[in-house]
PDB file of C-alpha atoms in Angstrom:
ATOM      1  CA  MET A   1     121.698 181.488   5.583  1.00 49.00           C
ATOM      2  CA  GLU A   2     124.633 179.208   4.784  1.00 52.00           C
ATOM      3  CA  LYS A   3     124.214 179.898   1.050  1.00 49.00           C
ATOM      4  CA  GLN A   4     124.702 183.572   1.572  1.00 46.00           C
ATOM      5  CA  LEU A   5     127.821 182.816   3.880  1.00 47.00           C
ATOM      6  CA  ASP A   6     129.182 180.616   1.028  1.00 53.00           C
ATOM      7  CA  GLU A   7     128.635 183.319  -1.536  1.00 48.00           C
ATOM      8  CA  LEU A   8     130.575 185.738   0.728  1.00 47.00           C
ATOM      9  CA  LYS A   9     133.423 183.216   1.011  1.00 49.00           C
ATOM     10  CA  LYS A  10     133.424 182.893  -2.840  1.00 49.00           C
ATOM     11  CA  ILE A  11     133.896 186.675  -3.060  1.00 46.00           C
ATOM     12  CA  LEU A  12     136.914 186.354  -0.874  1.00 48.00           C
ATOM     13  CA  ASP A  13     138.338 183.411  -2.699  1.00 50.00           C
ATOM     14  CA  ASN A  14     137.862 185.540  -5.946  1.00 49.00           C
ATOM     15  CA  SER A  15     139.610 188.733  -4.398  1.00 48.00           C
ATOM     16  CA  LEU A  16     142.565 188.803  -6.838  1.00 44.00           C
ATOM     17  CA  TYR A  17     145.145 191.372  -7.546  1.00 37.00           C
ATOM     18  CA  HIS A  18     146.520 190.794 -11.395  1.00 39.00           C
ATOM     19  CA  GLY A  19     145.517 187.253 -11.019  1.00 42.00           C
ATOM     20  CA  LYS A  20     147.176 186.715  -7.627  1.00 41.00           C
ATOM     21  CA  SER A  21     145.285 185.851  -4.589  1.00 45.00           C
ATOM     22  CA  LEU A  22     145.511 188.157  -1.426  1.00 48.00           C
ATOM     23  CA  SER A  23     147.483 186.987   1.380  1.00 52.00           C
ATOM     24  CA  GLU A  24     146.373 183.887   3.277  1.00 51.00           C
ATOM     25  CA  LYS A  25     146.462 185.868   6.470  1.00 48.00           C
ATOM     26  CA  SER A  26     144.094 188.531   5.059  1.00 48.00           C
ATOM     27  CA  ARG A  27     141.460 185.893   3.868  1.00 50.00           C
ATOM     28  CA  GLN A  28     141.692 183.565   6.728  1.00 52.00           C
ATOM     29  CA  SER A  29     140.892 186.167   9.328  1.00 46.00           C
ATOM     30  CA  VAL A  30     137.677 186.993   7.492  1.00 46.00           C
ATOM     31  CA  TYR A  31     136.948 183.105   7.019  1.00 47.00           C
ATOM     32  CA  LYS A  32     137.006 182.590  10.715  1.00 49.00           C
ATOM     33  CA  ARG A  33     134.340 185.071  11.159  1.00 46.00           C
ATOM     34  CA  ILE A  34     132.318 183.428   8.427  1.00 43.00           C
ATOM     35  CA  ASN A  35     132.648 180.021  10.013  1.00 51.00           C
ATOM     36  CA  GLU A  36     131.515 181.400  13.343  1.00 47.00           C
ATOM     37  CA  LYS A  37     128.600 182.822  11.798  1.00 42.00           C
ATOM     38  CA  LYS A  38     127.845 179.521   9.946  1.00 44.00           C
ATOM     39  CA  ASN A  39     127.689 177.765  13.401  1.00 48.00           C
ATOM     40  CA  ARG A  40     125.405 180.381  14.888  1.00 42.00           C
ATOM     41  CA  SER A  41     123.061 180.117  11.788  1.00 42.00           C
ATOM     42  CA  ILE A  42     122.752 176.407  12.295  1.00 41.00           C
ATOM     43  CA  ILE A  43     121.363 176.914  15.833  1.00 38.00           C
ATOM     44  CA  SER A  44     119.165 179.576  14.657  1.00 40.00           C
ATOM     45  CA  PHE A  45     117.658 177.295  11.943  1.00 38.00           C
ATOM     46  CA  ARG A  46     116.456 174.812  14.657  1.00 39.00           C
ATOM     47  CA  TRP A  47     114.336 177.631  16.103  1.00 36.00           C
ATOM     48  CA  SER A  48     112.951 178.591  12.672  1.00 41.00           C
ATOM     49  CA  TYR A  49     109.663 176.604  13.044  1.00 37.00           C
ATOM     50  CA  ILE A  50     108.548 178.912  16.023  1.00 36.00           C
ATOM     51  CA  ILE A  51     109.722 182.237  14.585  1.00 40.00           C
ATOM     52  CA  THR A  52     107.678 184.046  12.278  1.00 43.00           C
ATOM     53  CA  LEU A  53     108.697 185.038   8.662  1.00 40.00           C
ATOM     54  CA  PRO A  54     109.330 188.785   9.377  1.00 48.00           C
ATOM     55  CA  ALA A  55     111.387 187.857  12.558  1.00 46.00           C
ATOM     56  CA  VAL A  56     113.504 185.442  10.302  1.00 41.00           C
ATOM     57  CA  GLY A  57     114.233 188.304   7.940  1.00 46.00           C
ATOM     58  CA  VAL A  58     115.379 190.474  10.944  1.00 42.00           C
ATOM     59  CA  LEU A  59     117.617 187.642  12.178  1.00 40.00           C
ATOM     60  CA  LEU A  60     119.207 186.975   8.738  1.00 38.00           C
ATOM     61  CA  PHE A  61     120.093 190.724   8.592  1.00 42.00           C
ATOM     62  CA  LEU A  62     121.688 190.838  12.002  1.00 42.00           C
ATOM     63  CA  LEU A  63     123.698 187.699  11.388  1.00 42.00           C
ATOM     64  CA  VAL A  64     124.978 188.633   7.859  1.00 39.00           C
ATOM     65  CA  GLN A  65     125.442 192.495   8.276  1.00 43.00           C
ATOM     66  CA  PRO A  66     128.748 192.232  10.582  1.00 42.00           C
ATOM     67  CA  ILE A  67     130.343 190.102   8.032  1.00 37.00           C
ATOM     68  CA  LEU A  68     129.241 192.079   5.008  1.00 37.00           C
ATOM     69  CA  SER A  69     130.792 195.439   6.656  1.00 36.00           C
ATOM     70  CA  GLU A  70     134.230 193.465   6.816  1.00 33.00           C
ATOM     71  CA  LYS A  71     134.362 192.429   3.011  1.00 30.00           C
ATOM     72  CA  LEU A  72     137.592 193.293   1.255  1.00 28.00           C
ATOM     73  CA  THR A  73     135.434 195.402  -1.134  1.00 27.00           C
ATOM     74  CA  VAL A  74     133.481 198.277   0.535  1.00 28.00           C
ATOM     75  CA  ASP A  75     130.160 198.979  -0.991  1.00 29.00           C
ATOM     76  CA  GLN A  76     129.072 202.514  -1.588  1.00 30.00           C
ATOM     77  CA  LEU A  77     125.995 203.472   0.707  1.00 25.00           C
ATOM     78  CA  ASN A  78     123.569 206.290  -0.490  1.00 27.00           C
ATOM     79  CA  SER A  79     122.414 207.814   3.041  1.00 30.00           C
ATOM     80  CA  GLY A  80     122.107 211.366   2.539  1.00 30.00           C
ATOM     81  CA  ASN A  81     122.087 212.542   6.187  1.00 30.00           C
ATOM     82  CA  SER A  82     125.694 213.264   6.789  1.00 32.00           C
ATOM     83  CA  ALA A  83     126.976 216.655   7.537  1.00 32.00           C
ATOM     84  CA  ASN A  84     128.721 217.754   4.229  1.00 39.00           C
ATOM     85  CA  ASN A  85     128.227 215.194   1.664  1.00 38.00           C
ATOM     86  CA  PHE A  86     129.770 215.266  -1.825  1.00 39.00           C
ATOM     87  CA  VAL A  87     127.398 216.050  -4.619  1.00 35.00           C
ATOM     88  CA  ASN A  88     124.797 213.302  -5.213  1.00 34.00           C
ATOM     89  CA  ASN A  89     126.161 211.254  -2.335  1.00 39.00           C
ATOM     90  CA  GLU A  90     129.021 210.020  -4.671  1.00 47.00           C
ATOM     91  CA  MET A  91     131.313 209.422  -1.850  1.00 45.00           C
ATOM     92  CA  VAL A  92     129.099 208.267   1.047  1.00 46.00           C
ATOM     93  CA  ASN A  93     130.537 205.058   2.446  1.00 52.00           C
ATOM     94  CA  GLU A  94     129.727 202.619   5.371  1.00 58.00           C
ATOM     95  CA  SER A  95     131.534 204.013   8.397  1.00 72.00           C
ATOM     96  CA  LEU A  96     133.523 201.885  10.753  1.00 81.00           C
ATOM     97  CA  LEU A  97     134.656 204.918  12.858  1.00 86.00           C
ATOM     98  CA  SER A  98     132.142 204.551  15.579  1.00 81.00           C
ATOM     99  CA  GLU A  99     132.972 200.922  16.083  1.00 83.00           C
ATOM    100  CA  GLU A 100     136.799 201.988  16.204  1.00 86.00           C
ATOM    101  CA  LYS A 101     137.990 199.497  13.710  1.00 89.00           C
ATOM    102  CA  PRO A 102     140.875 199.972  11.316  1.00 93.00           C
ATOM    103  CA  ILE A 103     139.965 202.259   8.468  1.00 93.00           C
ATOM    104  CA  SER A 104     141.208 203.295   5.026  1.00 94.00           C
ATOM    105  CA  LEU A 105     141.067 206.914   4.261  1.00 93.00           C
ATOM    106  CA  LEU A 106     141.776 208.734   0.912  1.00 95.00           C
ATOM    107  CA  ILE A 107     142.736 212.343   1.075  1.00 93.00           C
ATOM    108  CA  THR A 108     142.957 214.300  -2.278  1.00 95.00           C
ATOM    109  CA  ARG A 109     144.147 217.864  -2.752  1.00 93.00           C
ATOM    110  CA  GLU A 110     143.035 219.922  -5.814  1.00 94.00           C
ATOM    111  CA  ASN A 111     144.535 222.936  -7.610  1.00 91.00           C
ATOM    112  CA  ASN A 112     142.847 224.704 -10.616  1.00 89.00           C
ATOM    113  CA  GLU A 113     140.287 221.766 -10.892  1.00 90.00           C
ATOM    114  CA  ALA A 114     142.822 219.031 -11.065  1.00 94.00           C
ATOM    115  CA  ILE A 115     144.075 216.623  -8.496  1.00 94.00           C
ATOM    116  CA  SER A 116     147.655 217.838  -7.548  1.00 90.00           C
ATOM    117  CA  SER A 117     148.242 215.053  -4.762  1.00 88.00           C
ATOM    118  CA  SER A 118     146.494 212.262  -2.837  1.00 92.00           C
ATOM    119  CA  ILE A 119     147.263 209.787  -0.151  1.00 93.00           C
ATOM    120  CA  VAL A 120     145.821 206.726   1.251  1.00 95.00           C
ATOM    121  CA  LEU A 121     146.190 206.379   4.955  1.00 94.00           C
ATOM    122  CA  ALA A 122     145.506 203.139   6.889  1.00 95.00           C
ATOM    123  CA  LEU A 123     144.622 203.904  10.476  1.00 92.00           C
ATOM    124  CA  SER A 124     143.566 201.963  13.581  1.00 92.00           C
ATOM    125  CA  PRO A 125     142.852 203.312  17.098  1.00 89.00           C
ATOM    126  CA  LYS A 126     144.652 200.289  18.619  1.00 88.00           C
ATOM    127  CA  LYS A 127     148.030 200.798  16.820  1.00 88.00           C
ATOM    128  CA  GLN A 128     150.844 203.218  17.173  1.00 84.00           C
ATOM    129  CA  ASP A 129     151.425 203.534  13.501  1.00 89.00           C
ATOM    130  CA  LYS A 130     149.801 204.133  10.552  1.00 91.00           C
ATOM    131  CA  LYS A 131     150.320 203.271   6.848  1.00 94.00           C
ATOM    132  CA  LEU A 132     150.506 205.789   4.126  1.00 93.00           C
ATOM    133  CA  VAL A 133     150.749 205.340   0.237  1.00 94.00           C
ATOM    134  CA  ASP A 134     151.321 208.326  -1.984  1.00 89.00           C
ATOM    135  CA  ILE A 135     149.436 208.418  -5.207  1.00 91.00           C
ATOM    136  CA  PRO A 136     150.969 210.812  -7.642  1.00 89.00           C
ATOM    137  CA  PHE A 137     148.805 212.590 -10.283  1.00 91.00           C
ATOM    138  CA  PHE A 138     150.901 211.060 -13.041  1.00 92.00           C
ATOM    139  CA  LEU A 139     150.743 207.457 -11.739  1.00 94.00           C
ATOM    140  CA  ASN A 140     149.199 205.102 -14.316  1.00 94.00           C
ATOM    141  CA  MET A 141     146.500 203.094 -12.361  1.00 94.00           C
ATOM    142  CA  SER A 142     145.302 201.225 -15.274  1.00 92.00           C
ATOM    143  CA  ILE A 143     145.492 197.496 -15.159  1.00 82.00           C
ATOM    144  CA  ASN A 144     145.338 197.207 -18.773  1.00 83.00           C
ATOM    145  CA  GLU A 145     148.928 197.569 -20.184  1.00 78.00           C
ATOM    146  CA  ASP A 146     147.684 199.255 -23.372  1.00 81.00           C
ATOM    147  CA  LYS A 147     145.912 202.079 -21.452  1.00 89.00           C
ATOM    148  CA  ILE A 148     146.715 205.112 -19.296  1.00 93.00           C
ATOM    149  CA  LEU A 149     144.568 205.920 -16.318  1.00 95.00           C
ATOM    150  CA  THR A 150     145.652 208.655 -14.003  1.00 95.00           C
ATOM    151  CA  ILE A 151     143.820 209.922 -10.994  1.00 95.00           C
ATOM    152  CA  ASN A 152     142.722 213.144 -12.984  1.00 95.00           C
ATOM    153  CA  ASP A 153     141.371 210.773 -15.693  1.00 95.00           C
ATOM    154  CA  SER A 154     139.264 209.174 -12.889  1.00 95.00           C
ATOM    155  CA  TYR A 155     138.236 212.568 -11.590  1.00 95.00           C
ATOM    156  CA  GLU A 156     137.211 213.855 -15.058  1.00 94.00           C
ATOM    157  CA  ASN A 157     135.294 210.645 -15.972  1.00 93.00           C
ATOM    158  CA  GLY A 158     133.737 209.684 -12.681  1.00 94.00           C
ATOM    159  CA  GLY A 159     134.171 212.544 -10.132  1.00 93.00           C
ATOM    160  CA  PHE A 160     134.842 211.446  -6.614  1.00 93.00           C
ATOM    161  CA  LYS A 161     133.309 208.240  -7.004  1.00 92.00           C
ATOM    162  CA  GLY A 162     135.342 207.385  -9.892  1.00 94.00           C
ATOM    163  CA  ILE A 163     138.618 208.150  -7.885  1.00 95.00           C
ATOM    164  CA  ARG A 164     137.523 205.796  -5.072  1.00 94.00           C
ATOM    165  CA  GLU A 165     136.642 203.104  -7.309  1.00 94.00           C
ATOM    166  CA  ASP A 166     139.737 203.220  -9.542  1.00 96.00           C
ATOM    167  CA  VAL A 167     142.172 203.535  -6.353  1.00 96.00           C
ATOM    168  CA  GLN A 168     140.419 200.385  -4.789  1.00 95.00           C
ATOM    169  CA  GLN A 169     140.784 198.461  -8.038  1.00 94.00           C
ATOM    170  CA  PHE A 170     144.288 199.496  -8.541  1.00 94.00           C
ATOM    171  CA  TYR A 171     145.542 198.753  -5.098  1.00 94.00           C
ATOM    172  CA  ASN A 172     142.865 196.150  -4.431  1.00 94.00           C
ATOM    173  CA  ILE A 173     141.991 197.720  -1.040  1.00 95.00           C
ATOM    174  CA  PRO A 174     138.875 199.196   0.462  1.00 94.00           C
ATOM    175  CA  ILE A 175     138.498 202.848   0.850  1.00 95.00           C
ATOM    176  CA  ASN A 176     136.150 203.514   3.777  1.00 93.00           C
ATOM    177  CA  HIS A 177     136.250 207.516   3.474  1.00 92.00           C
ATOM    178  CA  HIS A 178     137.421 210.185   1.191  1.00 93.00           C
ATOM    179  CA  ILE A 179     138.312 213.558   2.235  1.00 92.00           C
ATOM    180  CA  HIS A 180     138.891 216.377  -0.296  1.00 94.00           C
ATOM    181  CA  ILE A 181     140.312 219.931  -0.130  1.00 93.00           C
ATOM    182  CA  THR A 182     141.324 222.593  -2.617  1.00 94.00           C
ATOM    183  CA  ASP A 183     144.512 224.543  -2.318  1.00 92.00           C
ATOM    184  CA  LYS A 184     142.529 227.725  -1.608  1.00 93.00           C
ATOM    185  CA  GLU A 185     140.713 225.969   1.347  1.00 93.00           C
ATOM    186  CA  LEU A 186     143.916 224.501   2.295  1.00 92.00           C
ATOM    187  CA  VAL A 187     145.606 228.084   2.721  1.00 94.00           C
ATOM    188  CA  GLU A 188     142.628 229.114   4.851  1.00 92.00           C
ATOM    189  CA  LEU A 189     142.871 226.061   7.086  1.00 91.00           C
ATOM    190  CA  ILE A 190     146.594 226.314   7.552  1.00 93.00           C
ATOM    191  CA  ASN A 191     146.191 230.044   8.692  1.00 92.00           C
ATOM    192  CA  SER A 192     143.442 228.834  11.041  1.00 89.00           C
ATOM    193  CA  ILE A 193     145.768 226.640  12.896  1.00 90.00           C
ATOM    194  CA  ASP A 194     148.620 229.134  12.783  1.00 91.00           C
ATOM    195  CA  GLY A 195     150.787 227.353  10.404  1.00 94.00           C
ATOM    196  CA  VAL A 196     152.400 223.777   9.854  1.00 94.00           C
ATOM    197  CA  ASP A 197     155.834 222.355  10.740  1.00 95.00           C
ATOM    198  CA  VAL A 198     157.658 220.606   8.099  1.00 95.00           C
ATOM    199  CA  THR A 199     161.434 219.247   7.583  1.00 95.00           C
ATOM    200  CA  ASN A 200     162.963 220.547   4.336  1.00 96.00           C
ATOM    201  CA  PRO A 201     165.537 217.993   2.894  1.00 94.00           C
ATOM    202  CA  PHE A 202     167.423 220.664   1.164  1.00 95.00           C
ATOM    203  CA  GLU A 203     167.739 224.311   0.718  1.00 96.00           C
ATOM    204  CA  PHE A 204     165.892 226.032  -2.400  1.00 96.00           C
ATOM    205  CA  SER A 205     164.201 229.152  -3.636  1.00 96.00           C
ATOM    206  CA  TYR A 206     160.725 229.324  -5.272  1.00 95.00           C
ATOM    207  CA  GLU A 207     158.526 232.217  -6.663  1.00 94.00           C
ATOM    208  CA  GLY A 208     160.595 234.620  -4.714  1.00 93.00           C
ATOM    209  CA  GLU A 209     160.453 232.746  -1.342  1.00 95.00           C
ATOM    210  CA  ASP A 210     163.606 231.151   0.188  1.00 96.00           C
ATOM    211  CA  PHE A 211     163.204 227.806   2.058  1.00 97.00           C
ATOM    212  CA  SER A 212     166.195 226.920   4.115  1.00 97.00           C
ATOM    213  CA  GLU A 213     167.296 223.226   4.961  1.00 96.00           C
ATOM    214  CA  GLY A 214     165.795 221.692   8.138  1.00 96.00           C
ATOM    215  CA  ASP A 215     162.762 222.521  10.291  1.00 97.00           C
ATOM    216  CA  LEU A 216     160.377 225.111   8.894  1.00 97.00           C
ATOM    217  CA  HIS A 217     157.209 226.581  10.172  1.00 97.00           C
ATOM    218  CA  LEU A 218     155.134 227.729   7.316  1.00 96.00           C
ATOM    219  CA  LYS A 219     151.873 229.580   6.949  1.00 94.00           C
ATOM    220  CA  GLY A 220     149.290 230.218   4.306  1.00 90.00           C
ATOM    221  CA  GLN A 221     150.590 230.347   0.564  1.00 94.00           C
ATOM    222  CA  ASP A 222     154.173 229.586   1.714  1.00 96.00           C
ATOM    223  CA  ALA A 223     153.172 226.153   2.631  1.00 95.00           C
ATOM    224  CA  ILE A 224     151.524 225.888  -0.932  1.00 94.00           C
ATOM    225  CA  LEU A 225     154.736 227.061  -2.521  1.00 96.00           C
ATOM    226  CA  TYR A 226     156.934 224.753  -0.486  1.00 97.00           C
ATOM    227  CA  GLY A 227     155.314 221.846  -2.348  1.00 94.00           C
ATOM    228  CA  GLU A 228     155.155 223.271  -5.919  1.00 93.00           C
ATOM    229  CA  MET A 229     158.884 223.473  -6.700  1.00 94.00           C
ATOM    230  CA  ARG A 230     159.991 220.351  -8.664  1.00 91.00           C
ATOM    231  CA  LYS A 231     162.635 221.623 -11.169  1.00 91.00           C
ATOM    232  CA  ASP A 232     165.544 221.864  -8.678  1.00 92.00           C
ATOM    233  CA  ASP A 233     164.406 218.679  -6.762  1.00 93.00           C
ATOM    234  CA  PRO A 234     166.686 215.694  -7.316  1.00 91.00           C
ATOM    235  CA  ARG A 235     163.337 213.511  -7.443  1.00 89.00           C
ATOM    236  CA  GLY A 236     161.630 215.923  -9.678  1.00 88.00           C
ATOM    237  CA  GLU A 237     157.906 215.497  -9.572  1.00 87.00           C
ATOM    238  CA  LEU A 238     158.069 212.515  -6.953  1.00 87.00           C
ATOM    239  CA  GLY A 239     159.955 215.066  -4.590  1.00 91.00           C
ATOM    240  CA  SER A 240     157.360 217.790  -5.003  1.00 92.00           C
ATOM    241  CA  ILE A 241     154.521 215.379  -4.267  1.00 89.00           C
ATOM    242  CA  GLU A 242     156.176 214.240  -1.269  1.00 91.00           C
ATOM    243  CA  ARG A 243     156.443 217.713   0.178  1.00 94.00           C
ATOM    244  CA  LYS A 244     152.861 218.529  -0.912  1.00 92.00           C
ATOM    245  CA  ASN A 245     151.665 215.331   1.032  1.00 88.00           C
ATOM    246  CA  GLU A 246     153.962 216.351   4.082  1.00 91.00           C
ATOM    247  CA  VAL A 247     151.909 219.605   4.326  1.00 93.00           C
ATOM    248  CA  LEU A 248     148.623 217.964   3.735  1.00 88.00           C
ATOM    249  CA  LEU A 249     149.228 215.135   6.385  1.00 87.00           C
ATOM    250  CA  THR A 250     150.682 217.746   8.821  1.00 88.00           C
ATOM    251  CA  VAL A 251     147.519 219.784   8.740  1.00 88.00           C
ATOM    252  CA  PHE A 252     145.341 216.757   9.036  1.00 82.00           C
ATOM    253  CA  GLU A 253     147.394 215.412  12.103  1.00 81.00           C
ATOM    254  CA  LYS A 254     147.239 218.714  13.907  1.00 81.00           C
ATOM    255  CA  GLU A 255     144.596 219.156  16.619  1.00 74.00           C
ATOM    256  CA  LEU A 256     141.760 220.637  14.676  1.00 77.00           C
ATOM    257  CA  GLU A 257     138.202 221.578  15.546  1.00 77.00           C
ATOM    258  CA  SER A 258     135.735 219.343  13.804  1.00 75.00           C
ATOM    259  CA  ASN A 259     134.079 222.507  12.313  1.00 75.00           C
ATOM    260  CA  ASP A 260     137.314 223.453  10.653  1.00 77.00           C
ATOM    261  CA  ILE A 261     137.360 220.108   8.794  1.00 79.00           C
ATOM    262  CA  ILE A 262     133.501 219.968   8.143  1.00 79.00           C
ATOM    263  CA  ASN A 263     133.614 223.531   6.784  1.00 82.00           C
ATOM    264  CA  LEU A 264     136.685 223.257   4.549  1.00 85.00           C
ATOM    265  CA  PHE A 265     137.048 219.702   3.597  1.00 86.00           C
ATOM    266  CA  LYS A 266     134.542 217.973   1.447  1.00 89.00           C
ATOM    267  CA  THR A 267     133.844 214.764   3.389  1.00 87.00           C
ATOM    268  CA  GLU A 268     130.747 212.495   4.274  1.00 84.00           C
ATOM    269  CA  ILE A 269     132.103 212.110   7.773  1.00 85.00           C
ATOM    270  CA  ASN A 270     129.871 213.886  10.270  1.00 84.00           C
ATOM    271  CA  ASN A 271     130.937 215.967  13.338  1.00 83.00           C
ATOM    272  CA  GLU A 272     130.775 212.966  15.709  1.00 86.00           C
ATOM    273  CA  GLU A 273     132.960 210.860  13.417  1.00 87.00           C
ATOM    274  CA  VAL A 274     135.461 213.675  12.918  1.00 86.00           C
ATOM    275  CA  ASN A 275     136.085 213.709  16.704  1.00 85.00           C
ATOM    276  CA  ILE A 276     136.447 209.966  16.844  1.00 87.00           C
ATOM    277  CA  LEU A 277     138.942 210.172  14.022  1.00 88.00           C
ATOM    278  CA  LEU A 278     140.972 212.976  15.553  1.00 83.00           C
ATOM    279  CA  LYS A 279     140.847 211.635  19.358  1.00 82.00           C
ATOM    280  CA  SER A 280     140.896 207.790  18.899  1.00 84.00           C
ATOM    281  CA  TYR A 281     142.866 207.439  15.474  1.00 86.00           C
ATOM    282  CA  LEU A 282     145.188 210.196  14.885  1.00 82.00           C
ATOM    283  CA  ASN A 283     146.208 210.749  18.430  1.00 75.00           C
ATOM    284  CA  ASN A 284     147.311 207.193  18.714  1.00 73.00           C
ATOM    285  CA  SER A 285     148.951 206.945  15.414  1.00 73.00           C
ATOM    286  CA  ARG A 286     151.823 209.210  15.664  1.00 75.00           C
ATOM    287  CA  ASN A 287     154.319 207.078  13.564  1.00 85.00           C
ATOM    288  CA  THR A 288     153.874 206.922   9.869  1.00 88.00           C
ATOM    289  CA  ASP A 289     155.056 204.033   7.770  1.00 91.00           C
ATOM    290  CA  VAL A 290     155.452 205.292   4.226  1.00 90.00           C
ATOM    291  CA  LEU A 291     154.995 202.440   1.569  1.00 92.00           C
ATOM    292  CA  GLU A 292     157.464 203.077  -1.242  1.00 86.00           C
ATOM    293  CA  ILE A 293     155.969 202.959  -4.630  1.00 86.00           C
ATOM    294  CA  LYS A 294     158.792 201.599  -6.623  1.00 85.00           C
ATOM    295  CA  GLY A 295     158.460 201.968 -10.395  1.00 87.00           C
ATOM    296  CA  THR A 296     159.529 203.472 -13.644  1.00 89.00           C
ATOM    297  CA  GLY A 297     158.691 206.431 -15.686  1.00 88.00           C
ATOM    298  CA  ARG A 298     157.671 206.182 -19.514  1.00 86.00           C
ATOM    299  CA  LEU A 299     156.540 208.735 -22.042  1.00 87.00           C
ATOM    300  CA  VAL A 300     153.420 208.303 -23.908  1.00 85.00           C
ATOM    301  CA  ASN A 301     152.727 211.014 -26.599  1.00 84.00           C
ATOM    302  CA  GLU A 302     155.304 213.365 -24.870  1.00 83.00           C
ATOM    303  CA  THR A 303     153.531 213.024 -21.609  1.00 87.00           C
ATOM    304  CA  TYR A 304     155.270 211.549 -18.617  1.00 88.00           C
ATOM    305  CA  PHE A 305     153.694 208.714 -16.547  1.00 91.00           C
ATOM    306  CA  TYR A 306     154.941 206.621 -13.716  1.00 91.00           C
ATOM    307  CA  GLU A 307     154.215 202.926 -13.462  1.00 92.00           C
ATOM    308  CA  ILE A 308     154.540 200.587 -10.494  1.00 91.00           C
ATOM    309  CA  ASP A 309     155.858 197.101 -11.044  1.00 87.00           C
ATOM    310  CA  ASP A 310     153.362 194.201 -10.351  1.00 87.00           C
ATOM    311  CA  LYS A 311     155.391 192.979  -7.312  1.00 91.00           C
ATOM    312  CA  THR A 312     155.659 196.246  -5.454  1.00 92.00           C
ATOM    313  CA  ASN A 313     151.839 196.846  -5.983  1.00 92.00           C
ATOM    314  CA  TYR A 314     150.919 193.491  -4.628  1.00 93.00           C
ATOM    315  CA  GLU A 315     153.250 193.935  -1.625  1.00 95.00           C
ATOM    316  CA  ILE A 316     151.418 197.394  -0.982  1.00 95.00           C
ATOM    317  CA  SER A 317     147.953 195.725  -1.458  1.00 95.00           C
ATOM    318  CA  ASP A 318     148.713 192.846   0.872  1.00 95.00           C
ATOM    319  CA  GLU A 319     150.361 195.064   3.607  1.00 95.00           C
ATOM    320  CA  ILE A 320     147.435 197.526   3.691  1.00 96.00           C
ATOM    321  CA  ASN A 321     144.805 194.616   3.836  1.00 95.00           C
ATOM    322  CA  ASN A 322     146.651 192.808   6.620  1.00 95.00           C
ATOM    323  CA  TYR A 323     146.756 196.008   8.601  1.00 94.00           C
ATOM    324  CA  LEU A 324     142.978 196.484   8.050  1.00 93.00           C
ATOM    325  CA  PHE A 325     141.733 193.084   8.370  1.00 90.00           C
ATOM    326  CA  GLU A 326     144.184 191.096  11.017  1.00 80.00           C
ATOM    327  CA  GLU A 327     142.198 192.578  14.002  1.00 59.00           C
ATOM    328  CA  VAL A 328     139.143 190.593  13.195  1.00 49.00           C
ATOM    329  CA  ASN A 329     140.799 187.539  14.580  1.00 48.00           C
TER     330      ASN A 329
END
């Protein structure tokens, strides 16, 4: 037993981001649980002479499983019994929702078979805020300076599983659940909830529609067009993605019937878990702390890519992991 726990500790010790260790706070909170399990395992060992071999196997599982569920790397599970699984169970992960523990949620939006915007949300039913990280479709997620890896490269090469794995590796954070929706499905969902409320930072016109500055109530296709304009935005593509994700997050935060999500979103979360997510997580996390992705753009073969500096990325990784794991103390 102690050997397995030492192996888990070794995994945490080797959890690096670009050669840098995760924060001491993130690791120590999990180490504490490891040491607690070690102490209990010593007591269990003294009884091993009167316990049968099958019973020992069950005991080991019960002792190790809670720790494994709190690793900084989330392993993919292949259970096929959830409500609306991705094809070939690509995105079926271990759920912490029923235990009401902090989770990380990846939400991707697709237009014309390409990822147009995506966000990572860190949520907790015990906190009043949530953490949000934008992932622009032109963000270079490669940890190799000589390569380019966008979220669409991940999608084309590895599907939903590829997206999850590359986002996890780039930010060095776990992704507990992935929710995916197309713009066509998003229009339908927006209409089903009678529109969304957004705050437009400046007046503009796009595709024959006028969008005034200030608070707006948008329905259907207008909500899609609101995020599409980028030419007249002072921040260009980044401003466009911010508006797209504002719509996406607003839709997701609005009180939805679980059937709306299950039928229109692709997700491995079942109806019961959706209700927990809406009532226990999103209702409590009204404030959103947006983690800024500071970086620079560069052209490669006449294509624009955005790159985050190591310091910023490490800070994002550290802040998300602290949020997710500090409650194990």
